[in-house]
mmCIF file of C-alpha atoms in Angstrom:
data_model
loop_
_atom_site.group_PDB
_atom_site.id
_atom_site.type_symbol
_atom_site.label_atom_id
_atom_site.label_comp_id
_atom_site.label_asym_id
_atom_site.label_seq_id
_atom_site.Cartn_x
_atom_site.Cartn_y
_atom_site.Cartn_z
ATOM 1 C CA UNK A 175 -145.078 -7.951 42.243
ATOM 2 C CA UNK A 176 -144.617 -9.913 38.999
ATOM 3 C CA UNK A 177 -147.784 -10.777 37.111
ATOM 4 C CA UNK A 178 -149.220 -14.207 37.774
ATOM 5 C CA UNK A 179 -148.804 -16.815 35.109
ATOM 6 C CA UNK A 180 -152.075 -17.514 33.384
ATOM 7 C CA UNK A 181 -153.553 -20.690 32.086
ATOM 8 C CA UNK A 182 -153.037 -20.926 28.365
ATOM 9 C CA UNK A 183 -156.119 -21.183 26.180
ATOM 10 C CA UNK A 184 -154.172 -22.531 23.227
ATOM 11 C CA UNK A 185 -155.736 -25.774 21.972
ATOM 12 C CA UNK A 186 -153.607 -28.798 21.186
ATOM 13 C CA UNK A 187 -151.581 -28.575 17.975
ATOM 14 C CA UNK A 188 -153.790 -31.095 16.215
ATOM 15 C CA UNK A 189 -156.892 -29.147 17.207
ATOM 16 C CA UNK A 190 -155.450 -25.948 15.768
ATOM 17 C CA UNK A 191 -154.586 -27.659 12.512
ATOM 18 C CA UNK A 192 -158.084 -29.090 12.268
ATOM 19 C CA UNK A 193 -159.620 -25.732 13.110
ATOM 20 C CA UNK A 194 -157.692 -23.922 10.425
ATOM 21 C CA UNK A 195 -158.857 -26.414 7.802
ATOM 22 C CA UNK A 196 -162.501 -25.567 8.472
ATOM 23 C CA UNK A 197 -162.481 -22.347 6.484
ATOM 24 C CA UNK A 198 -164.501 -20.720 3.773
ATOM 25 C CA UNK A 199 -161.303 -19.203 2.382
ATOM 26 C CA UNK A 200 -158.384 -21.676 2.304
ATOM 27 C CA UNK A 201 -156.058 -20.841 5.168
ATOM 28 C CA UNK A 202 -152.922 -22.843 4.551
ATOM 29 C CA UNK A 203 -150.170 -21.364 6.645
ATOM 30 C CA UNK A 204 -146.843 -21.584 4.858
ATOM 31 C CA UNK A 205 -143.471 -20.915 6.463
ATOM 32 C CA UNK A 206 -141.506 -18.078 4.938
ATOM 33 C CA UNK A 207 -138.265 -19.960 5.491
ATOM 34 C CA UNK A 208 -137.030 -23.346 6.605
ATOM 35 C CA UNK A 209 -136.540 -22.270 10.221
ATOM 36 C CA UNK A 210 -137.454 -24.439 13.194
ATOM 37 C CA UNK A 211 -141.115 -25.200 13.833
ATOM 38 C CA UNK A 212 -142.981 -22.882 16.161
ATOM 39 C CA UNK A 213 -145.074 -23.772 19.170
ATOM 40 C CA UNK A 214 -147.800 -25.582 17.264
ATOM 41 C CA UNK A 215 -148.165 -27.586 14.097
ATOM 42 C CA UNK A 216 -149.183 -24.692 11.858
ATOM 43 C CA UNK A 217 -145.852 -22.972 12.442
ATOM 44 C CA UNK A 218 -146.965 -19.626 13.886
ATOM 45 C CA UNK A 219 -145.730 -18.384 17.278
ATOM 46 C CA UNK A 220 -148.404 -17.598 19.859
ATOM 47 C CA UNK A 221 -148.947 -13.993 20.897
ATOM 48 C CA UNK A 222 -149.024 -13.374 24.648
ATOM 49 C CA UNK A 223 -151.350 -11.234 26.748
ATOM 50 C CA UNK A 224 -148.958 -10.785 29.687
ATOM 51 C CA UNK A 225 -145.314 -11.612 30.276
ATOM 52 C CA UNK A 226 -143.749 -13.294 33.289
ATOM 53 C CA UNK A 227 -140.863 -11.639 35.090
ATOM 54 C CA UNK A 228 -138.256 -13.700 33.239
ATOM 55 C CA UNK A 229 -139.779 -13.269 29.766
ATOM 56 C CA UNK A 230 -138.093 -11.142 27.109
ATOM 57 C CA UNK A 231 -139.766 -8.870 24.576
ATOM 58 C CA UNK A 232 -141.410 -10.547 21.618
ATOM 59 C CA UNK A 233 -139.189 -11.161 18.611
ATOM 60 C CA UNK A 234 -140.210 -10.867 14.977
ATOM 61 C CA UNK A 235 -141.964 -13.926 13.637
ATOM 62 C CA UNK A 236 -140.111 -15.822 10.927
ATOM 63 C CA UNK A 237 -143.225 -17.356 9.400
ATOM 64 C CA UNK A 238 -146.047 -15.898 7.358
ATOM 65 C CA UNK A 239 -149.679 -16.706 6.760
ATOM 66 C CA UNK A 240 -149.932 -16.775 2.987
ATOM 67 C CA UNK A 241 -153.718 -16.438 2.769
ATOM 68 C CA UNK A 242 -156.618 -15.268 4.863
ATOM 69 C CA UNK A 243 -157.484 -17.383 7.906
ATOM 70 C CA UNK A 244 -160.918 -18.751 8.730
ATOM 71 C CA UNK A 245 -161.840 -15.614 10.686
ATOM 72 C CA UNK A 246 -162.085 -13.394 7.606
ATOM 73 C CA UNK A 247 -164.270 -15.920 5.820
ATOM 74 C CA UNK A 248 -166.549 -16.210 8.850
ATOM 75 C CA UNK A 249 -166.919 -12.426 8.937
ATOM 76 C CA UNK A 250 -167.563 -12.085 5.199
ATOM 77 C CA UNK A 251 -164.664 -9.632 4.930
ATOM 78 C CA UNK A 252 -164.437 -10.022 1.152
ATOM 79 C CA UNK A 253 -167.977 -8.649 0.793
ATOM 80 C CA UNK A 254 -167.665 -5.920 3.416
ATOM 81 C CA UNK A 255 -164.316 -4.367 2.470
ATOM 82 C CA UNK A 256 -165.425 -3.137 -0.998
ATOM 83 C CA UNK A 257 -168.129 -1.101 0.759
ATOM 84 C CA UNK A 258 -165.903 0.418 3.435
ATOM 85 C CA UNK A 259 -162.312 0.150 4.593
ATOM 86 C CA UNK A 260 -162.531 2.613 7.457
ATOM 87 C CA UNK A 261 -161.126 5.612 5.594
ATOM 88 C CA UNK A 262 -161.133 8.769 7.693
ATOM 89 C CA UNK A 263 -161.611 6.907 10.997
ATOM 90 C CA UNK A 264 -159.188 6.723 13.919
ATOM 91 C CA UNK A 265 -159.321 3.620 16.088
ATOM 92 C CA UNK A 266 -157.601 3.862 19.459
ATOM 93 C CA UNK A 267 -155.916 0.700 20.719
ATOM 94 C CA UNK A 268 -155.761 0.867 24.528
ATOM 95 C CA UNK A 269 -153.418 -2.019 25.165
ATOM 96 C CA UNK A 270 -149.740 -2.905 25.479
ATOM 97 C CA UNK A 271 -148.801 -0.410 22.763
ATOM 98 C CA UNK A 272 -148.620 -0.695 18.976
ATOM 99 C CA UNK A 273 -145.352 -1.157 17.125
ATOM 100 C CA UNK A 274 -144.968 1.899 14.917
ATOM 101 C CA UNK A 275 -142.549 0.016 12.664
ATOM 102 C CA UNK A 276 -144.977 -2.813 11.848
ATOM 103 C CA UNK A 277 -144.994 -2.862 8.010
ATOM 104 C CA UNK A 278 -148.724 -3.600 7.704
ATOM 105 C CA UNK A 279 -149.505 -0.426 9.694
ATOM 106 C CA UNK A 280 -146.799 1.744 8.157
ATOM 107 C CA UNK A 281 -147.546 5.467 8.291
ATOM 108 C CA UNK A 282 -150.898 5.017 10.042
ATOM 109 C CA UNK A 283 -149.906 4.761 13.714
ATOM 110 C CA UNK A 284 -149.906 7.758 16.042
ATOM 111 C CA UNK A 285 -148.691 7.034 19.570
ATOM 112 C CA UNK A 286 -149.407 8.856 22.820
ATOM 113 C CA UNK A 287 -146.334 8.850 25.022
ATOM 114 C CA UNK A 288 -144.351 5.620 24.756
ATOM 115 C CA UNK A 289 -147.256 3.610 23.322
ATOM 116 C CA UNK A 290 -145.426 3.304 19.999
ATOM 117 C CA UNK A 291 -143.394 0.457 21.519
ATOM 118 C CA UNK A 292 -144.940 -2.940 22.194
ATOM 119 C CA UNK A 293 -142.807 -5.386 24.152
ATOM 120 C CA UNK A 294 -145.632 -7.907 24.617
ATOM 121 C CA UNK A 295 -147.037 -7.832 21.082
ATOM 122 C CA UNK A 296 -150.709 -8.014 22.084
ATOM 123 C CA UNK A 297 -151.611 -4.449 21.125
ATOM 124 C CA UNK A 298 -149.948 -4.686 17.711
ATOM 125 C CA UNK A 299 -151.673 -8.015 17.069
ATOM 126 C CA UNK A 300 -155.073 -6.423 17.871
ATOM 127 C CA UNK A 301 -154.279 -3.367 15.736
ATOM 128 C CA UNK A 302 -153.525 -5.714 12.839
ATOM 129 C CA UNK A 303 -156.943 -7.339 13.145
ATOM 130 C CA UNK A 304 -158.454 -3.871 12.966
ATOM 131 C CA UNK A 305 -156.414 -2.181 10.247
ATOM 132 C CA UNK A 306 -153.539 -4.259 8.828
ATOM 133 C CA UNK A 307 -152.784 -3.648 5.157
ATOM 134 C CA UNK A 308 -150.164 -6.131 3.934
ATOM 135 C CA UNK A 309 -149.923 -4.423 0.553
ATOM 136 C CA UNK A 310 -148.020 -6.544 -1.939
ATOM 137 C CA UNK A 311 -146.868 -8.884 0.833
ATOM 138 C CA UNK A 312 -148.872 -12.000 1.544
ATOM 139 C CA UNK A 313 -151.010 -12.282 4.637
ATOM 140 C CA UNK A 314 -154.337 -11.312 6.154
ATOM 141 C CA UNK A 315 -155.649 -7.748 6.167
ATOM 142 C CA UNK A 316 -157.697 -6.091 8.878
ATOM 143 C CA UNK A 317 -161.348 -5.261 8.406
ATOM 144 C CA UNK A 318 -160.580 -1.526 8.089
ATOM 145 C CA UNK A 319 -157.177 -1.307 6.331
ATOM 146 C CA UNK A 320 -157.576 2.416 5.607
ATOM 147 C CA UNK A 321 -158.246 3.416 9.225
ATOM 148 C CA UNK A 322 -155.617 5.113 11.359
ATOM 149 C CA UNK A 323 -154.457 3.669 14.688
ATOM 150 C CA UNK A 324 -154.015 5.748 17.833
ATOM 151 C CA UNK A 325 -151.755 3.788 20.177
ATOM 152 C CA UNK A 326 -152.620 4.403 23.839
ATOM 153 C CA UNK A 327 -150.975 2.605 26.722
ATOM 154 C CA UNK A 328 -153.538 0.746 28.824
ATOM 155 C CA UNK A 329 -151.044 -1.641 30.398
ATOM 156 C CA UNK A 330 -147.474 -1.651 31.637
ATOM 157 C CA UNK A 331 -144.610 -2.927 29.498
ATOM 158 C CA UNK A 332 -145.282 -6.517 30.608
ATOM 159 C CA UNK A 333 -149.023 -6.431 29.904
ATOM 160 C CA UNK A 334 -150.409 -5.956 33.400
ATOM 161 C CA UNK A 335 -153.340 -3.509 33.594
ATOM 162 C CA UNK A 336 -154.796 -1.501 36.437
ATOM 163 C CA UNK A 337 -158.118 0.286 36.651
ATOM 164 C CA UNK A 338 -156.378 3.651 36.642
ATOM 165 C CA UNK A 339 -154.328 2.832 33.538
ATOM 166 C CA UNK A 340 -157.319 1.647 31.558
ATOM 167 C CA UNK A 341 -159.571 4.541 32.615
ATOM 168 C CA UNK A 342 -156.859 7.059 31.758
ATOM 169 C CA UNK A 343 -156.272 5.325 28.419
ATOM 170 C CA UNK A 344 -159.949 5.570 27.469
ATOM 171 C CA UNK A 345 -160.012 9.271 28.289
ATOM 172 C CA UNK A 346 -156.791 9.935 26.378
ATOM 173 C CA UNK A 347 -158.180 8.078 23.382
ATOM 174 C CA UNK A 348 -161.360 10.143 23.433
ATOM 175 C CA UNK A 349 -159.389 13.369 23.757
ATOM 176 C CA UNK A 350 -157.177 12.211 20.875
ATOM 177 C CA UNK A 351 -160.124 12.195 18.478
ATOM 178 C CA UNK A 352 -160.721 8.462 18.175
ATOM 179 C CA UNK A 353 -164.128 7.499 16.802
ATOM 180 C CA UNK A 354 -163.707 3.905 18.034
ATOM 181 C CA UNK A 355 -161.824 2.902 21.186
ATOM 182 C CA UNK A 356 -160.664 -0.696 21.479
ATOM 183 C CA UNK A 357 -159.803 -1.762 25.034
ATOM 184 C CA UNK A 358 -157.992 -5.068 25.548
ATOM 185 C CA UNK A 359 -158.446 -5.328 29.311
ATOM 186 C CA UNK A 360 -161.300 -7.013 31.164
ATOM 187 C CA UNK A 361 -161.082 -6.090 34.864
ATOM 188 C CA UNK A 362 -163.162 -7.578 37.652
ATOM 189 C CA UNK A 363 -163.140 -4.318 39.633
ATOM 190 C CA UNK A 364 -163.179 -0.603 38.863
ATOM 191 C CA UNK A 365 -166.877 -0.368 38.029
ATOM 192 C CA UNK A 366 -167.302 3.269 39.046
ATOM 193 C CA UNK A 367 -164.113 4.614 37.486
ATOM 194 C CA UNK A 368 -164.398 2.684 34.239
ATOM 195 C CA UNK A 369 -168.098 3.492 33.871
ATOM 196 C CA UNK A 370 -167.218 7.183 34.116
ATOM 197 C CA UNK A 371 -164.442 6.745 31.571
ATOM 198 C CA UNK A 372 -166.819 5.084 29.082
ATOM 199 C CA UNK A 373 -169.380 7.853 29.669
ATOM 200 C CA UNK A 374 -166.640 10.423 29.013
ATOM 201 C CA UNK A 375 -165.857 8.728 25.708
ATOM 202 C CA UNK A 376 -169.541 8.522 24.793
ATOM 203 C CA UNK A 377 -169.929 12.260 25.422
ATOM 204 C CA UNK A 378 -167.192 12.783 22.831
ATOM 205 C CA UNK A 379 -169.015 10.457 20.409
ATOM 206 C CA UNK A 380 -166.446 7.662 20.674
ATOM 207 C CA UNK A 381 -167.582 4.021 20.777
ATOM 208 C CA UNK A 382 -165.824 1.794 23.341
ATOM 209 C CA UNK A 383 -165.405 -1.894 22.420
ATOM 210 C CA UNK A 384 -164.004 -4.343 24.990
ATOM 211 C CA UNK A 385 -163.831 -8.098 25.703
ATOM 212 C CA UNK A 386 -166.572 -9.483 27.916
ATOM 213 C CA UNK A 387 -164.033 -11.489 29.936
ATOM 214 C CA UNK A 388 -160.256 -11.972 30.126
ATOM 215 C CA UNK A 389 -158.538 -14.201 27.592
ATOM 216 C CA UNK A 390 -157.441 -16.460 30.448
ATOM 217 C CA UNK A 391 -157.698 -16.651 34.235
ATOM 218 C CA UNK A 392 -155.090 -17.489 36.859
ATOM 219 C CA UNK A 393 -155.064 -21.178 37.693
ATOM 220 C CA UNK A 394 -158.051 -22.302 39.805
ATOM 221 C CA UNK A 395 -159.657 -18.835 39.625
ATOM 222 C CA UNK A 396 -163.393 -18.498 38.954
ATOM 223 C CA UNK A 397 -164.838 -15.913 36.545
ATOM 224 C CA UNK A 398 -166.349 -12.753 38.033
ATOM 225 C CA UNK A 399 -170.006 -11.957 37.289
ATOM 226 C CA UNK A 400 -169.017 -8.829 35.344
ATOM 227 C CA UNK A 401 -165.887 -7.364 33.819
ATOM 228 C CA UNK A 402 -165.184 -3.728 33.083
ATOM 229 C CA UNK A 403 -165.222 -1.646 30.920
ATOM 230 C CA UNK A 404 -167.274 -4.085 28.789
ATOM 231 C CA UNK A 405 -170.156 -4.038 31.282
ATOM 232 C CA UNK A 406 -170.367 -0.230 31.364
ATOM 233 C CA UNK A 407 -173.375 1.430 29.684
ATOM 234 C CA UNK A 408 -172.431 2.590 26.203
ATOM 235 C CA UNK A 409 -169.688 -0.006 25.676
ATOM 236 C CA UNK A 410 -169.981 -3.087 23.461
ATOM 237 C CA UNK A 411 -169.043 -6.256 25.349
ATOM 238 C CA UNK A 412 -167.699 -8.960 23.034
ATOM 239 C CA UNK A 413 -167.262 -12.693 23.490
ATOM 240 C CA UNK A 414 -165.448 -15.122 21.208
ATOM 241 C CA UNK A 415 -166.084 -18.309 19.235
ATOM 242 C CA UNK A 416 -163.945 -20.723 17.241
ATOM 243 C CA UNK A 417 -164.091 -22.290 13.766
ATOM 244 C CA UNK A 418 -166.696 -24.801 14.952
ATOM 245 C CA UNK A 419 -168.919 -21.995 16.249
ATOM 246 C CA UNK A 420 -168.352 -22.951 19.884
ATOM 247 C CA UNK A 421 -166.552 -21.267 22.764
ATOM 248 C CA UNK A 422 -162.976 -22.512 23.177
ATOM 249 C CA UNK A 423 -162.240 -25.073 25.879
ATOM 250 C CA UNK A 424 -161.438 -23.562 29.295
ATOM 251 C CA UNK A 425 -162.521 -20.062 28.193
ATOM 252 C CA UNK A 426 -163.985 -17.979 31.055
ATOM 253 C CA UNK A 427 -167.782 -18.209 30.900
ATOM 254 C CA UNK A 428 -169.546 -14.877 31.461
ATOM 255 C CA UNK A 429 -173.058 -13.964 30.303
ATOM 256 C CA UNK A 430 -174.453 -10.764 28.832
ATOM 257 C CA UNK A 431 -172.393 -10.329 25.659
ATOM 258 C CA UNK A 432 -173.606 -7.773 23.139
ATOM 259 C CA UNK A 433 -171.816 -9.487 20.253
ATOM 260 C CA UNK A 434 -169.723 -12.541 19.453
ATOM 261 C CA UNK A 435 -166.867 -12.587 16.944
ATOM 262 C CA UNK A 436 -164.039 -14.946 15.953
ATOM 263 C CA UNK A 437 -161.455 -15.179 18.713
ATOM 264 C CA UNK A 438 -159.942 -18.645 18.452
ATOM 265 C CA UNK A 439 -156.959 -19.440 16.171
ATOM 266 C CA UNK A 440 -156.784 -15.801 15.046
ATOM 267 C CA UNK A 441 -153.874 -14.711 12.832
ATOM 268 C CA UNK A 442 -152.308 -11.250 12.818
ATOM 269 C CA UNK A 443 -149.067 -9.268 12.863
ATOM 270 C CA UNK A 444 -146.326 -8.543 15.395
ATOM 271 C CA UNK A 445 -144.524 -5.330 16.407
ATOM 272 C CA UNK A 446 -141.558 -6.053 14.129
ATOM 273 C CA UNK A 447 -141.132 -7.639 10.727
ATOM 274 C CA UNK A 448 -143.660 -8.980 8.273
ATOM 275 C CA UNK A 449 -144.202 -12.363 9.938
ATOM 276 C CA UNK A 450 -147.405 -13.436 11.690
ATOM 277 C CA UNK A 451 -148.583 -14.769 15.038
ATOM 278 C CA UNK A 452 -151.568 -16.788 16.189
ATOM 279 C CA UNK A 453 -153.740 -15.832 19.155
ATOM 280 C CA UNK A 454 -156.743 -16.849 21.215
ATOM 281 C CA UNK A 455 -159.214 -14.916 23.319
ATOM 282 C CA UNK A 456 -162.145 -12.547 23.601
ATOM 283 C CA UNK A 457 -159.783 -9.576 23.355
ATOM 284 C CA UNK A 458 -159.172 -10.475 19.708
ATOM 285 C CA UNK A 459 -162.889 -10.953 19.090
ATOM 286 C CA UNK A 460 -163.326 -7.388 20.382
ATOM 287 C CA UNK A 461 -160.663 -6.188 17.927
ATOM 288 C CA UNK A 462 -162.747 -7.571 15.048
ATOM 289 C CA UNK A 463 -165.774 -5.642 16.308
ATOM 290 C CA UNK A 464 -163.685 -2.464 16.573
ATOM 291 C CA UNK A 465 -162.621 -2.900 12.947
ATOM 292 C CA UNK A 466 -166.232 -3.357 11.858
ATOM 293 C CA UNK A 467 -167.218 -0.254 13.839
ATOM 294 C CA UNK A 468 -164.635 1.754 11.886
ATOM 295 C CA UNK A 469 -166.112 0.423 8.648
ATOM 296 C CA UNK A 470 -169.619 1.454 9.683
ATOM 297 C CA UNK A 471 -168.595 4.930 10.810
ATOM 298 C CA UNK A 472 -166.727 5.483 7.547
ATOM 299 C CA UNK A 473 -169.720 4.449 5.417
ATOM 300 C CA UNK A 474 -172.240 6.302 7.587
ATOM 301 C CA UNK A 475 -170.297 9.408 8.696
ATOM 302 C CA UNK A 476 -173.334 11.082 10.290
ATOM 303 C CA UNK A 477 -174.022 8.081 12.526
ATOM 304 C CA UNK A 478 -173.323 8.600 16.229
ATOM 305 C CA UNK A 479 -171.381 6.221 18.447
ATOM 306 C CA UNK A 480 -174.650 4.949 19.916
ATOM 307 C CA UNK A 481 -176.127 4.564 16.442
ATOM 308 C CA UNK A 482 -173.054 2.622 15.341
ATOM 309 C CA UNK A 483 -173.391 0.254 18.298
ATOM 310 C CA UNK A 484 -177.056 -0.260 17.507
ATOM 311 C CA UNK A 485 -176.329 -0.976 13.852
ATOM 312 C CA UNK A 486 -173.630 -3.515 14.751
ATOM 313 C CA UNK A 487 -175.822 -5.364 17.231
ATOM 314 C CA UNK A 488 -179.198 -5.250 15.478
ATOM 315 C CA UNK A 489 -177.808 -6.207 12.072
ATOM 316 C CA UNK A 490 -175.795 -9.092 13.556
ATOM 317 C CA UNK A 491 -176.470 -12.702 12.658
ATOM 318 C CA UNK A 492 -179.275 -13.928 14.943
ATOM 319 C CA UNK A 493 -177.702 -16.241 17.501
ATOM 320 C CA UNK A 494 -177.150 -16.223 21.243
ATOM 321 C CA UNK A 495 -175.265 -13.941 21.543
ATOM 322 C CA UNK A 496 -175.642 -12.244 18.138
ATOM 323 C CA UNK A 497 -172.670 -12.763 15.817
ATOM 324 C CA UNK A 498 -170.872 -9.899 14.150
ATOM 325 C CA UNK A 499 -171.789 -9.479 10.470
ATOM 326 C CA UNK A 500 -169.895 -6.494 9.014
ATOM 327 C CA UNK A 501 -171.630 -6.630 5.639
ATOM 328 C CA UNK A 502 -175.090 -6.543 7.212
ATOM 329 C CA UNK A 503 -174.027 -3.722 9.536
ATOM 330 C CA UNK A 504 -172.946 -1.701 6.513
ATOM 331 C CA UNK A 505 -176.033 -2.325 4.386
ATOM 332 C CA UNK A 506 -179.030 -3.112 6.608
ATOM 333 C CA UNK A 507 -182.028 -0.803 6.858
ATOM 334 C CA UNK A 508 -183.120 -0.972 10.481
ATOM 335 C CA UNK A 509 -186.833 -1.354 11.168
ATOM 336 C CA UNK A 510 -187.487 2.096 12.605
ATOM 337 C CA UNK A 511 -185.173 4.068 10.357
ATOM 338 C CA UNK A 512 -187.028 6.735 8.439
ATOM 339 C CA UNK A 513 -186.519 6.636 4.742
ATOM 340 C CA UNK A 514 -186.582 9.690 2.535
ATOM 341 C CA UNK A 515 -190.066 11.146 2.215
ATOM 342 C CA UNK A 516 -191.113 11.149 -1.455
ATOM 343 C CA UNK A 517 -191.267 14.681 -2.815
ATOM 344 C CA UNK A 518 -194.721 15.457 -4.128
ATOM 345 C CA UNK A 519 -194.611 17.125 -7.493
ATOM 346 C CA UNK A 520 -196.537 20.388 -7.574
ATOM 347 C CA UNK A 521 -199.600 20.267 -9.780
ATOM 348 C CA UNK A 522 -199.574 22.800 -12.598
ATOM 349 C CA UNK A 523 -203.069 24.387 -12.801
ATOM 350 C CA UNK A 524 -203.623 26.446 -15.954
ATOM 351 C CA UNK A 525 -204.634 30.057 -15.275
ATOM 352 C CA UNK A 526 -208.293 31.013 -15.807
ATOM 353 C CA UNK A 527 -209.093 32.394 -19.236
ATOM 354 C CA UNK A 528 -209.058 36.173 -19.601
ATOM 355 C CA UNK A 529 -212.445 37.830 -18.899
ATOM 356 C CA UNK A 530 -212.428 40.205 -21.926
ATOM 357 C CA UNK A 531 -212.234 37.571 -24.682
ATOM 358 C CA UNK A 532 -214.900 35.565 -22.900
ATOM 359 C CA UNK A 533 -217.231 38.611 -22.779
ATOM 360 C CA UNK A 534 -216.667 39.290 -26.425
ATOM 361 C CA UNK A 535 -217.476 35.697 -27.246
ATOM 362 C CA UNK A 536 -220.720 35.861 -25.274
ATOM 363 C CA UNK A 537 -221.751 39.096 -26.985
ATOM 364 C CA UNK A 538 -220.974 37.654 -30.399
ATOM 365 C CA UNK A 539 -222.913 34.521 -29.555
ATOM 366 C CA UNK A 540 -225.847 36.586 -28.318
ATOM 367 C CA UNK A 541 -225.898 38.784 -31.417
ATOM 368 C CA UNK A 542 -225.611 35.780 -33.664
ATOM 369 C CA UNK A 543 -228.445 34.066 -31.836
ATOM 370 C CA UNK A 544 -230.627 37.188 -32.185
ATOM 371 C CA UNK A 545 -229.957 37.389 -35.905
ATOM 372 C CA UNK A 546 -230.925 33.761 -36.303
ATOM 373 C CA UNK A 547 -234.190 34.373 -34.442
ATOM 374 C CA UNK A 548 -234.978 37.404 -36.578
ATOM 375 C CA UNK A 549 -234.332 35.474 -39.768
ATOM 376 C CA UNK A 550 -236.534 32.637 -38.546
ATOM 377 C CA UNK A 551 -239.257 35.037 -37.618
ATOM 378 C CA UNK A 552 -238.985 36.754 -40.996
ATOM 379 C CA UNK A 553 -239.254 33.436 -42.746
ATOM 380 C CA UNK A 554 -242.642 32.954 -41.122
ATOM 381 C CA UNK A 555 -244.036 36.481 -41.151
ATOM 382 C CA UNK A 556 -243.066 37.695 -44.618
ATOM 383 C CA UNK A 557 -244.869 34.946 -46.584
ATOM 384 C CA UNK A 558 -248.007 35.536 -44.567
ATOM 385 C CA UNK A 559 -247.804 39.242 -45.120
ATOM 386 C CA UNK A 560 -247.506 38.799 -48.838
ATOM 387 C CA UNK A 561 -250.432 36.426 -48.851
ATOM 388 C CA UNK A 562 -252.577 39.011 -47.139
ATOM 389 C CA UNK A 563 -251.186 41.818 -49.259
ATOM 390 C CA UNK A 564 -249.810 43.236 -46.007
ATOM 391 C CA UNK A 565 -253.263 43.984 -44.669
ATOM 392 C CA UNK A 566 -253.746 44.064 -40.903
ATOM 393 C CA UNK A 567 -255.433 41.052 -39.383
ATOM 394 C CA UNK A 568 -259.224 41.231 -39.372
ATOM 395 C CA UNK A 569 -259.463 43.807 -42.157
#
């Protein structure tokens, strides 16, 4: 059965243009050529989450983002990246696949099975948010551009996901040595199976990061109370916000998020070529958290998956829900962390003086004192004796 068409969360073209102007880092999006305009006024094609039956695979974008979008400024990426770029970490992307030929991920993608192909483009887009390194080419970088990507299929070639696919993908990612596992899907059922899959990953010290809710819902559908695997113990459930700090219009409303991150008007790469796409949704907010998790685990290599999750959430900017702050997560000293105990320097006590010299000194002092007494006594007695002509007393 072909996947249902979903309600688009893309804001009006004018809203996108206004949103992209509200940046800390200028985010002018410049076309790489004079080709026809894309779907919205900023010129970038929109990445899809699922494809309808009559859709064809995504084509390479012909336009580029020449500078970092608002999302990187909001996350303080320029401060966080000098501290950690995710070196030595493997982030699994359980999604529609990751294009192995994407230039910004060149040489850093390992695919399980056929996950090195991405017809939809969603998985490659998310991987770019995590670890893109444009090199000399213009465009935004991921939060952890030195991390490796493990591509794991968590959806079919058109983007549809089942509980079994996602659960198997999480387990494969954990077995593949990933320290962070990004999951794009948010499923209303599968609590038992996906909870077990997250627990399996946690036992292998891998941190699962997933969107709190789907990017979009079928028309007239109501949000479920919980979505999985985000709601499973041990996973980080992530919601999104836009340049104005608010949830996007028509976004599914679900409570209980562990973190919030930028997810509206997000810019990243596609499976082919060096052009860029624009996307919307909590799944991309979760990709930002996965990138930050790789940064933290690289800077604090002895930190466990649970400790990484705690550092990300407790060091987050205080809001409701807390907002991801990669720099704080990398540098904060948490309240109950034990610092290094100061080493007490050993006191140097001089050894007691030798007994023999001390005895000699006492003897010498005693003899000297006796001589002095004798001399004093002589000074008194001798004059008297002479005065008496040395006669005994009373004679």
